[in-house]
């Protein structure tokens, strides 16, 4: 009698809340990323890595069913990212948000997540200031200062004394340029020229020519990974700068694994700094790559893959601890540490970005004869050195 009454009460309660018992137990996660246009590769990299995570860890968390809702933002397009996020929050009523490749897209949604109190795991967007714009941002990628400052140290210690910087003219490019120059000059290095290139540029020849005029020891560059970065590195290799003794160094966005083979052997010797190389030697990376190739035989892993894979770690930990209670969920992960295919990570309590190893990599032939980003030096446990002081 009593049981029947309780069942009835539960059923009435649930129907009043407008929920079926099955739905009541579903946690929804909205993922905003480019799935079309020239940067669609990011969406693919995210999805493939999320598949690997699910294959290894299952599709439910602590009894909760998960439902992922994917929305296309195209490339750098704050209005599209905002509309997609609004739809996810209002129409789909997601409990968590994730993805976000481009800084302007992430910045555009900060007021929305502040209003809805939605924990948002950034898989890529990498300008330091983003996380200062909302306390609901958590980031599992990197920041440009975190990557660029260690490279400046490496460059100076390895005989590079003069540099021309050439970056894409928006948040992450400016972060990269500023952090590189500050660190390089603090060691005694000299910046000969600062070039900023429009985000829509496809012809990099004139910028390469300008950089060449200063006869620097090296050009330092950040360009968002994808077709523009590929064209820039091609312009460097095709214009004979290497033969003139001008090295190309940069953040790992310019030679990521999705375009690496297309650069050809003339790219051998280019030096980049990043938090991940598919050639990283660890058991966990081997397992990650094996599962990725099992599920998607033609896929390659790059920095976006680990951004999403570790983003899944954070989402799963949050859901296990808090279910749909965002505040409880965030409390459980902020300050936590775990092992990733890229190495050890800590989600720093102050910056809400990950503290992690930076790898200085050199493009070289791997054991299979293909080009790889060979790790030649590790700088351990680097925090987001660019996070705003206040
Ligand atoms: C960014 O807009 O923050 C961004 C985009 C692509 C990258 C890195 C950073 O490769």
Short mmCIF file of C-alpha atoms and ligand atoms in Angstrom, two decimals:
data_model
loop_
_atom_site.label_atom_id
_atom_site.label_comp_id
_atom_site.label_asym_id
_atom_site.label_seq_id
_atom_site.Cartn_x
_atom_site.Cartn_y
_atom_site.Cartn_z
CA UNK A 1 0.00 0.00 0.00
CA UNK A 2 2.70 2.34 1.11
CA UNK A 3 4.90 1.38 -1.87
CA UNK A 4 2.06 1.99 -4.29
CA UNK A 5 1.49 5.40 -2.76
CA UNK A 6 5.19 6.27 -3.02
CA UNK A 7 5.28 5.17 -6.65
CA UNK A 8 2.24 7.26 -7.37
CA UNK A 9 3.76 10.27 -5.63
CA UNK A 10 6.96 9.90 -7.62
CA UNK A 11 5.05 9.56 -10.88
CA UNK A 12 2.95 12.64 -10.13
CA UNK A 13 6.02 14.59 -9.05
CA UNK A 14 7.84 13.73 -12.24
CA UNK A 15 4.91 14.50 -14.47
CA UNK A 16 4.46 17.86 -12.70
CA UNK A 17 8.09 18.60 -13.42
CA UNK A 18 7.34 17.68 -17.03
CA UNK A 19 9.91 14.90 -17.04
CA UNK A 20 9.71 11.19 -17.80
CA UNK A 21 11.79 9.02 -15.42
CA UNK A 22 14.28 8.23 -18.21
CA UNK A 23 14.77 11.87 -19.14
CA UNK A 24 15.16 12.90 -15.52
CA UNK A 25 18.34 10.91 -15.52
CA UNK A 26 19.84 12.37 -18.69
CA UNK A 27 22.58 14.97 -18.50
CA UNK A 28 22.86 17.09 -21.63
CA UNK A 29 26.07 18.53 -22.99
CA UNK A 30 26.12 21.04 -25.83
CA UNK A 31 29.23 21.06 -28.04
CA UNK A 32 29.91 24.12 -30.22
CA UNK A 33 32.66 23.75 -32.85
CA UNK A 34 33.36 24.17 -36.57
CA UNK A 35 31.76 21.27 -38.45
CA UNK A 36 31.72 23.06 -41.82
CA UNK A 37 33.95 25.45 -43.77
CA UNK A 38 37.75 25.68 -43.85
CA UNK A 39 38.12 24.88 -40.14
CA UNK A 40 35.78 21.84 -40.10
CA UNK A 41 38.76 19.64 -39.24
CA UNK A 42 38.46 20.86 -35.62
CA UNK A 43 34.96 19.39 -35.32
CA UNK A 44 36.26 16.10 -36.69
CA UNK A 45 39.24 16.07 -34.33
CA UNK A 46 36.97 16.79 -31.35
CA UNK A 47 34.42 14.14 -32.27
CA UNK A 48 37.02 11.46 -32.95
CA UNK A 49 38.71 12.06 -29.60
CA UNK A 50 35.35 12.06 -27.81
CA UNK A 51 34.65 8.69 -29.45
CA UNK A 52 37.93 7.36 -28.05
CA UNK A 53 37.04 8.60 -24.58
CA UNK A 54 33.58 6.98 -24.76
CA UNK A 55 35.02 3.69 -26.02
CA UNK A 56 37.42 3.64 -23.07
CA UNK A 57 35.09 4.96 -20.34
CA UNK A 58 31.55 4.16 -21.41
CA UNK A 59 28.58 6.29 -22.36
CA UNK A 60 27.04 6.69 -18.92
CA UNK A 61 28.48 8.34 -15.80
CA UNK A 62 27.53 7.24 -12.29
CA UNK A 63 24.10 6.11 -13.52
CA UNK A 64 23.45 9.22 -15.62
CA UNK A 65 22.74 8.89 -19.32
CA UNK A 66 24.59 11.44 -21.40
CA UNK A 67 23.26 13.24 -24.41
CA UNK A 68 25.63 15.29 -26.53
CA UNK A 69 24.11 17.96 -28.79
CA UNK A 70 26.50 19.24 -31.48
CA UNK A 71 26.18 22.68 -33.08
CA UNK A 72 28.21 24.12 -35.94
CA UNK A 73 29.80 27.54 -35.38
CA UNK A 74 31.83 27.57 -38.60
CA UNK A 75 35.17 29.37 -38.11
CA UNK A 76 35.87 32.58 -36.17
CA UNK A 77 32.31 33.89 -35.97
CA UNK A 78 31.16 35.25 -32.59
CA UNK A 79 27.56 35.82 -33.77
CA UNK A 80 27.19 32.20 -34.92
CA UNK A 81 28.76 30.90 -31.70
CA UNK A 82 26.39 33.03 -29.66
CA UNK A 83 23.30 31.87 -31.56
CA UNK A 84 24.35 28.22 -31.29
CA UNK A 85 24.98 28.58 -27.56
CA UNK A 86 21.69 30.40 -26.98
CA UNK A 87 19.81 27.58 -28.73
CA UNK A 88 21.60 24.97 -26.66
CA UNK A 89 20.77 26.75 -23.43
CA UNK A 90 17.20 27.75 -24.17
CA UNK A 91 15.84 25.15 -26.57
CA UNK A 92 17.93 22.08 -25.73
CA UNK A 93 18.29 23.01 -22.06
CA UNK A 94 21.81 21.62 -21.83
CA UNK A 95 23.46 21.25 -18.43
CA UNK A 96 27.03 21.72 -19.67
CA UNK A 97 28.73 23.35 -22.64
CA UNK A 98 31.95 22.34 -24.37
CA UNK A 99 34.04 22.85 -27.52
CA UNK A 100 34.84 26.42 -28.74
CA UNK A 101 37.83 26.71 -31.05
CA UNK A 102 38.20 30.43 -31.67
CA UNK A 103 38.82 33.12 -29.05
CA UNK A 104 36.20 35.60 -30.36
CA UNK A 105 33.59 32.81 -30.21
CA UNK A 106 34.42 31.97 -26.59
CA UNK A 107 34.45 35.63 -25.56
CA UNK A 108 31.01 36.14 -27.15
CA UNK A 109 29.37 33.51 -24.96
CA UNK A 110 30.84 34.61 -21.59
CA UNK A 111 27.76 36.74 -20.67
CA UNK A 112 25.44 33.84 -21.58
CA UNK A 113 27.10 31.29 -19.33
CA UNK A 114 27.36 33.87 -16.55
CA UNK A 115 23.62 34.27 -16.71
CA UNK A 116 22.80 30.57 -16.93
CA UNK A 117 25.63 29.43 -14.57
CA UNK A 118 26.61 26.73 -17.06
CA UNK A 119 29.99 25.03 -16.61
CA UNK A 120 31.74 25.37 -19.99
CA UNK A 121 34.75 23.29 -20.94
CA UNK A 122 36.84 25.00 -23.61
CA UNK A 123 38.49 22.35 -25.78
CA UNK A 124 40.67 24.83 -27.69
CA UNK A 125 40.26 28.65 -27.60
CA UNK A 126 43.56 29.83 -26.17
CA UNK A 127 43.79 33.54 -25.35
CA UNK A 128 44.56 33.87 -21.63
CA UNK A 129 41.91 36.51 -20.92
CA UNK A 130 38.96 34.24 -21.84
CA UNK A 131 38.84 32.54 -18.45
CA UNK A 132 38.86 35.90 -16.69
CA UNK A 133 35.63 36.81 -18.52
CA UNK A 134 33.52 34.17 -16.76
CA UNK A 135 34.09 31.96 -13.75
CA UNK A 136 32.15 29.21 -15.55
CA UNK A 137 34.96 28.66 -18.08
CA UNK A 138 37.28 25.69 -17.61
CA UNK A 139 39.95 25.06 -20.25
CA UNK A 140 41.67 21.83 -21.25
CA UNK A 141 43.77 23.12 -24.18
CA UNK A 142 46.55 25.62 -23.53
CA UNK A 143 47.15 29.34 -23.71
CA UNK A 144 49.44 31.07 -26.17
CA UNK A 145 51.63 32.66 -23.46
CA UNK A 146 52.03 29.21 -21.88
CA UNK A 147 53.36 27.85 -25.17
CA UNK A 148 55.31 30.89 -26.42
CA UNK A 149 57.36 31.94 -23.36
CA UNK A 150 59.15 28.56 -23.02
CA UNK A 151 59.98 28.68 -26.74
CA UNK A 152 61.59 32.12 -26.28
CA UNK A 153 63.84 30.65 -23.57
CA UNK A 154 64.72 27.70 -25.77
CA UNK A 155 65.46 29.93 -28.77
CA UNK A 156 67.82 32.22 -26.86
CA UNK A 157 69.61 29.28 -25.26
CA UNK A 158 70.05 27.71 -28.70
CA UNK A 159 71.82 30.55 -30.45
CA UNK A 160 68.85 32.57 -31.75
CA UNK A 161 69.52 36.20 -30.80
CA UNK A 162 67.37 38.15 -33.29
CA UNK A 163 63.75 37.42 -34.23
CA UNK A 164 60.99 38.84 -36.40
CA UNK A 165 57.57 37.91 -35.02
CA UNK A 166 54.71 37.30 -37.47
CA UNK A 167 51.30 36.46 -36.03
CA UNK A 168 47.61 36.51 -36.92
CA UNK A 169 46.13 39.82 -35.82
CA UNK A 170 43.65 38.76 -33.13
CA UNK A 171 43.66 37.67 -29.47
CA UNK A 172 45.83 34.55 -29.53
CA UNK A 173 48.31 36.06 -32.03
CA UNK A 174 48.75 39.13 -29.87
CA UNK A 175 49.11 36.96 -26.74
CA UNK A 176 51.76 34.83 -28.49
CA UNK A 177 53.68 37.84 -29.80
CA UNK A 178 53.61 39.69 -26.47
CA UNK A 179 54.65 36.68 -24.37
CA UNK A 180 57.40 35.63 -26.78
CA UNK A 181 58.88 39.15 -27.06
CA UNK A 182 58.75 39.77 -23.30
CA UNK A 183 60.57 36.54 -22.45
CA UNK A 184 63.04 36.75 -25.36
CA UNK A 185 64.01 40.34 -24.58
CA UNK A 186 64.34 39.58 -20.87
CA UNK A 187 67.09 37.11 -21.82
CA UNK A 188 68.87 39.65 -24.03
CA UNK A 189 67.34 38.76 -27.41
CA UNK A 190 66.26 41.41 -29.90
CA UNK A 191 62.93 41.64 -31.75
CA UNK A 192 63.61 43.26 -35.13
CA UNK A 193 60.02 43.59 -36.38
CA UNK A 194 56.47 42.71 -35.23
CA UNK A 195 54.26 41.65 -38.11
CA UNK A 196 50.50 41.21 -37.65
CA UNK A 197 48.64 39.46 -40.46
CA UNK A 198 44.88 39.77 -41.05
CA UNK A 199 42.93 36.64 -40.11
CA UNK A 200 41.53 36.32 -43.63
CA UNK A 201 44.93 36.46 -45.38
CA UNK A 202 45.67 33.61 -47.75
CA UNK A 203 48.74 35.07 -49.49
CA UNK A 204 51.62 35.09 -47.04
CA UNK A 205 54.37 35.84 -49.60
CA UNK A 206 54.54 39.59 -48.83
CA UNK A 207 54.79 38.96 -45.07
CA UNK A 208 57.53 36.39 -45.56
CA UNK A 209 59.42 38.87 -47.76
CA UNK A 210 59.10 41.57 -45.10
CA UNK A 211 60.34 39.19 -42.40
CA UNK A 212 63.30 38.22 -44.61
CA UNK A 213 64.42 41.83 -45.08
CA UNK A 214 65.43 42.14 -41.42
CA UNK A 215 67.78 39.10 -41.78
CA UNK A 216 66.77 37.70 -38.39
CA UNK A 217 68.13 34.45 -36.96
CA UNK A 218 64.52 33.25 -36.83
CA UNK A 219 60.89 34.08 -37.53
CA UNK A 220 58.52 33.32 -34.67
CA UNK A 221 54.91 32.67 -35.68
CA UNK A 222 51.43 31.85 -34.44
CA UNK A 223 48.62 31.30 -36.93
CA UNK A 224 45.46 29.32 -36.08
CA UNK A 225 45.91 25.72 -37.21
CA UNK A 226 44.29 24.88 -40.53
CA UNK A 227 44.62 26.14 -44.10
CA UNK A 228 46.18 29.57 -43.25
CA UNK A 229 48.91 28.10 -41.04
CA UNK A 230 49.69 25.55 -43.73
CA UNK A 231 49.99 28.29 -46.40
CA UNK A 232 52.29 30.36 -44.18
CA UNK A 233 54.72 27.50 -43.55
CA UNK A 234 54.63 26.65 -47.28
CA UNK A 235 55.47 30.29 -48.07
CA UNK A 236 58.45 30.00 -45.69
CA UNK A 237 59.74 26.75 -47.22
CA UNK A 238 59.11 27.88 -50.83
CA UNK A 239 60.92 31.21 -50.44
CA UNK A 240 64.31 29.76 -49.59
CA UNK A 241 64.58 31.28 -46.12
CA UNK A 242 66.03 28.11 -44.66
CA UNK A 243 68.93 28.25 -47.15
CA UNK A 244 69.58 31.82 -46.05
CA UNK A 245 69.91 30.68 -42.45
CA UNK A 246 66.58 32.07 -41.22
CA UNK A 247 64.93 29.46 -38.99
CA UNK A 248 61.18 29.12 -38.54
CA UNK A 249 60.02 28.68 -34.96
CA UNK A 250 56.48 28.96 -33.62
CA UNK A 251 53.63 27.56 -31.63
CA UNK A 252 52.54 24.04 -32.57
CA UNK A 253 49.46 25.44 -34.30
CA UNK A 254 51.56 26.09 -37.44
CA UNK A 255 52.63 22.47 -38.00
CA UNK A 256 49.92 20.33 -36.44
CA UNK A 257 49.55 16.70 -37.43
CA UNK A 258 46.53 17.25 -39.68
CA UNK A 259 48.67 19.21 -42.17
CA UNK A 260 52.17 17.99 -41.30
CA UNK A 261 52.68 15.44 -44.11
CA UNK A 262 51.59 18.00 -46.72
CA UNK A 263 54.45 20.30 -45.73
CA UNK A 264 56.98 17.94 -47.28
CA UNK A 265 60.63 17.31 -46.41
CA UNK A 266 61.61 20.96 -46.74
CA UNK A 267 59.81 21.49 -43.42
CA UNK A 268 62.35 19.30 -41.60
CA UNK A 269 64.07 21.32 -38.87
CA UNK A 270 61.17 23.69 -38.11
CA UNK A 271 60.92 24.10 -34.33
CA UNK A 272 57.63 24.50 -32.49
CA UNK A 273 56.46 24.47 -28.89
CA UNK A 274 53.25 22.84 -27.75
CA UNK A 275 51.54 20.76 -25.09
CA UNK A 276 51.14 17.68 -27.30
CA UNK A 277 52.79 15.82 -30.12
CA UNK A 278 51.22 12.70 -31.60
CA UNK A 279 54.76 11.29 -31.35
CA UNK A 280 54.72 11.68 -27.54
CA UNK A 281 56.17 8.53 -26.05
CA UNK A 282 53.97 7.20 -23.27
CA UNK A 283 51.81 4.16 -22.66
CA UNK A 284 48.72 6.33 -22.38
CA UNK A 285 49.39 8.03 -25.71
CA UNK A 286 49.96 4.64 -27.35
CA UNK A 287 46.60 3.45 -26.02
CA UNK A 288 44.92 6.66 -27.14
CA UNK A 289 46.34 6.36 -30.66
CA UNK A 290 45.50 2.63 -30.88
CA UNK A 291 41.85 3.27 -30.00
CA UNK A 292 41.66 6.27 -32.33
CA UNK A 293 42.96 4.20 -35.25
CA UNK A 294 40.66 1.31 -34.37
CA UNK A 295 37.61 3.60 -34.50
CA UNK A 296 38.80 5.91 -37.29
CA UNK A 297 41.54 4.23 -39.33
CA UNK A 298 42.46 7.37 -41.32
CA UNK A 299 42.49 9.79 -38.38
CA UNK A 300 45.55 11.52 -36.95
CA UNK A 301 45.85 12.93 -33.44
CA UNK A 302 46.74 16.57 -32.81
CA UNK A 303 46.45 19.18 -30.05
CA UNK A 304 42.70 19.54 -30.67
CA UNK A 305 42.29 15.80 -30.05
CA UNK A 306 43.77 15.98 -26.55
CA UNK A 307 41.88 19.21 -25.83
CA UNK A 308 38.64 17.28 -26.40
CA UNK A 309 39.81 14.04 -24.78
CA UNK A 310 40.81 15.80 -21.56
CA UNK A 311 37.68 17.93 -21.84
CA UNK A 312 35.73 14.67 -21.66
CA UNK A 313 37.69 13.72 -18.56
CA UNK A 314 36.61 16.99 -16.92
CA UNK A 315 32.97 16.60 -18.05
CA UNK A 316 32.80 13.01 -16.76
CA UNK A 317 34.35 13.98 -13.41
CA UNK A 318 31.93 16.88 -13.06
CA UNK A 319 28.89 14.77 -13.90
CA UNK A 320 30.02 11.99 -11.55
CA UNK A 321 30.32 14.47 -8.69
CA UNK A 322 27.45 16.82 -9.37
CA UNK A 323 25.06 15.34 -11.93
CA UNK A 324 23.19 18.40 -13.16
CA UNK A 325 24.33 20.52 -10.18
CA UNK A 326 26.88 22.75 -11.92
CA UNK A 327 28.27 24.39 -8.78
CA UNK A 328 28.95 21.05 -7.11
CA UNK A 329 30.38 19.71 -10.36
CA UNK A 330 32.87 22.56 -10.81
CA UNK A 331 34.00 22.37 -7.22
CA UNK A 332 34.94 18.73 -7.76
CA UNK A 333 37.29 19.38 -10.68
CA UNK A 334 38.91 22.75 -9.99
CA UNK A 335 42.39 22.05 -8.64
CA UNK A 336 42.29 18.38 -9.65
CA UNK A 337 45.12 16.49 -11.37
CA UNK A 338 45.13 13.59 -13.80
CA UNK A 339 47.20 11.79 -16.40
CA UNK A 340 46.61 12.53 -20.08
CA UNK A 341 48.06 11.20 -23.35
CA UNK A 342 50.08 14.45 -23.35
CA UNK A 343 51.46 13.98 -19.79
CA UNK A 344 50.38 15.10 -16.29
CA UNK A 345 47.71 17.83 -15.99
CA UNK A 346 46.34 20.01 -13.19
CA UNK A 347 43.29 22.21 -13.63
CA UNK A 348 44.74 25.25 -11.89
CA UNK A 349 42.41 26.76 -9.27
CA UNK A 350 43.26 30.36 -10.12
CA UNK A 351 43.33 30.32 -13.95
CA UNK A 352 40.97 27.34 -14.56
CA UNK A 353 43.36 26.39 -17.38
CA UNK A 354 45.62 23.34 -17.24
CA UNK A 355 49.15 23.43 -15.89
CA UNK A 356 51.11 21.04 -18.08
CA UNK A 357 54.39 20.14 -19.75
CA UNK A 358 55.49 22.11 -22.78
CA UNK A 359 57.37 20.20 -25.44
CA UNK A 360 59.87 21.76 -27.82
CA UNK A 361 59.46 19.75 -31.01
CA UNK A 362 61.44 19.52 -34.23
CA UNK A 363 59.94 18.36 -37.51
CA UNK A 364 61.85 15.18 -38.34
CA UNK A 365 61.37 11.83 -40.06
CA UNK A 366 59.82 9.28 -37.71
CA UNK A 367 60.55 5.54 -37.60
CA UNK A 368 57.88 4.97 -40.30
CA UNK A 369 59.54 7.49 -42.65
CA UNK A 370 56.73 10.00 -42.18
CA UNK A 371 57.21 13.50 -40.78
CA UNK A 372 56.58 13.89 -37.06
CA UNK A 373 56.89 16.53 -34.35
CA UNK A 374 59.77 14.97 -32.48
CA UNK A 375 59.98 16.09 -28.87
CA UNK A 376 63.51 17.35 -28.21
CA UNK A 377 63.03 19.07 -24.85
CA UNK A 378 60.42 19.09 -22.07
CA UNK A 379 59.66 22.08 -19.84
CA UNK A 380 57.72 20.68 -16.93
CA UNK A 381 54.50 21.92 -15.31
CA UNK A 382 54.07 25.27 -17.01
CA UNK A 383 51.02 27.27 -15.80
CA UNK A 384 49.12 29.84 -17.87
CA UNK A 385 51.74 32.55 -17.48
CA UNK A 386 49.53 34.99 -19.37
CA UNK A 387 46.52 34.98 -17.01
CA UNK A 388 45.60 38.58 -16.13
CA UNK A 389 47.11 39.64 -12.79
CA UNK A 390 43.73 40.75 -11.45
C1 LIG B 1 41.97 30.73 -30.80
O1 LIG B 1 41.25 31.46 -31.53
O2 LIG B 1 42.02 30.90 -29.58
C2 LIG B 1 42.78 29.67 -31.45
C3 LIG B 1 42.38 29.12 -32.66
C4 LIG B 1 43.17 28.16 -33.29
C5 LIG B 1 44.36 27.75 -32.70
C6 LIG B 1 44.75 28.28 -31.47
C7 LIG B 1 43.97 29.25 -30.85
O3 LIG B 1 45.16 26.85 -33.33
#
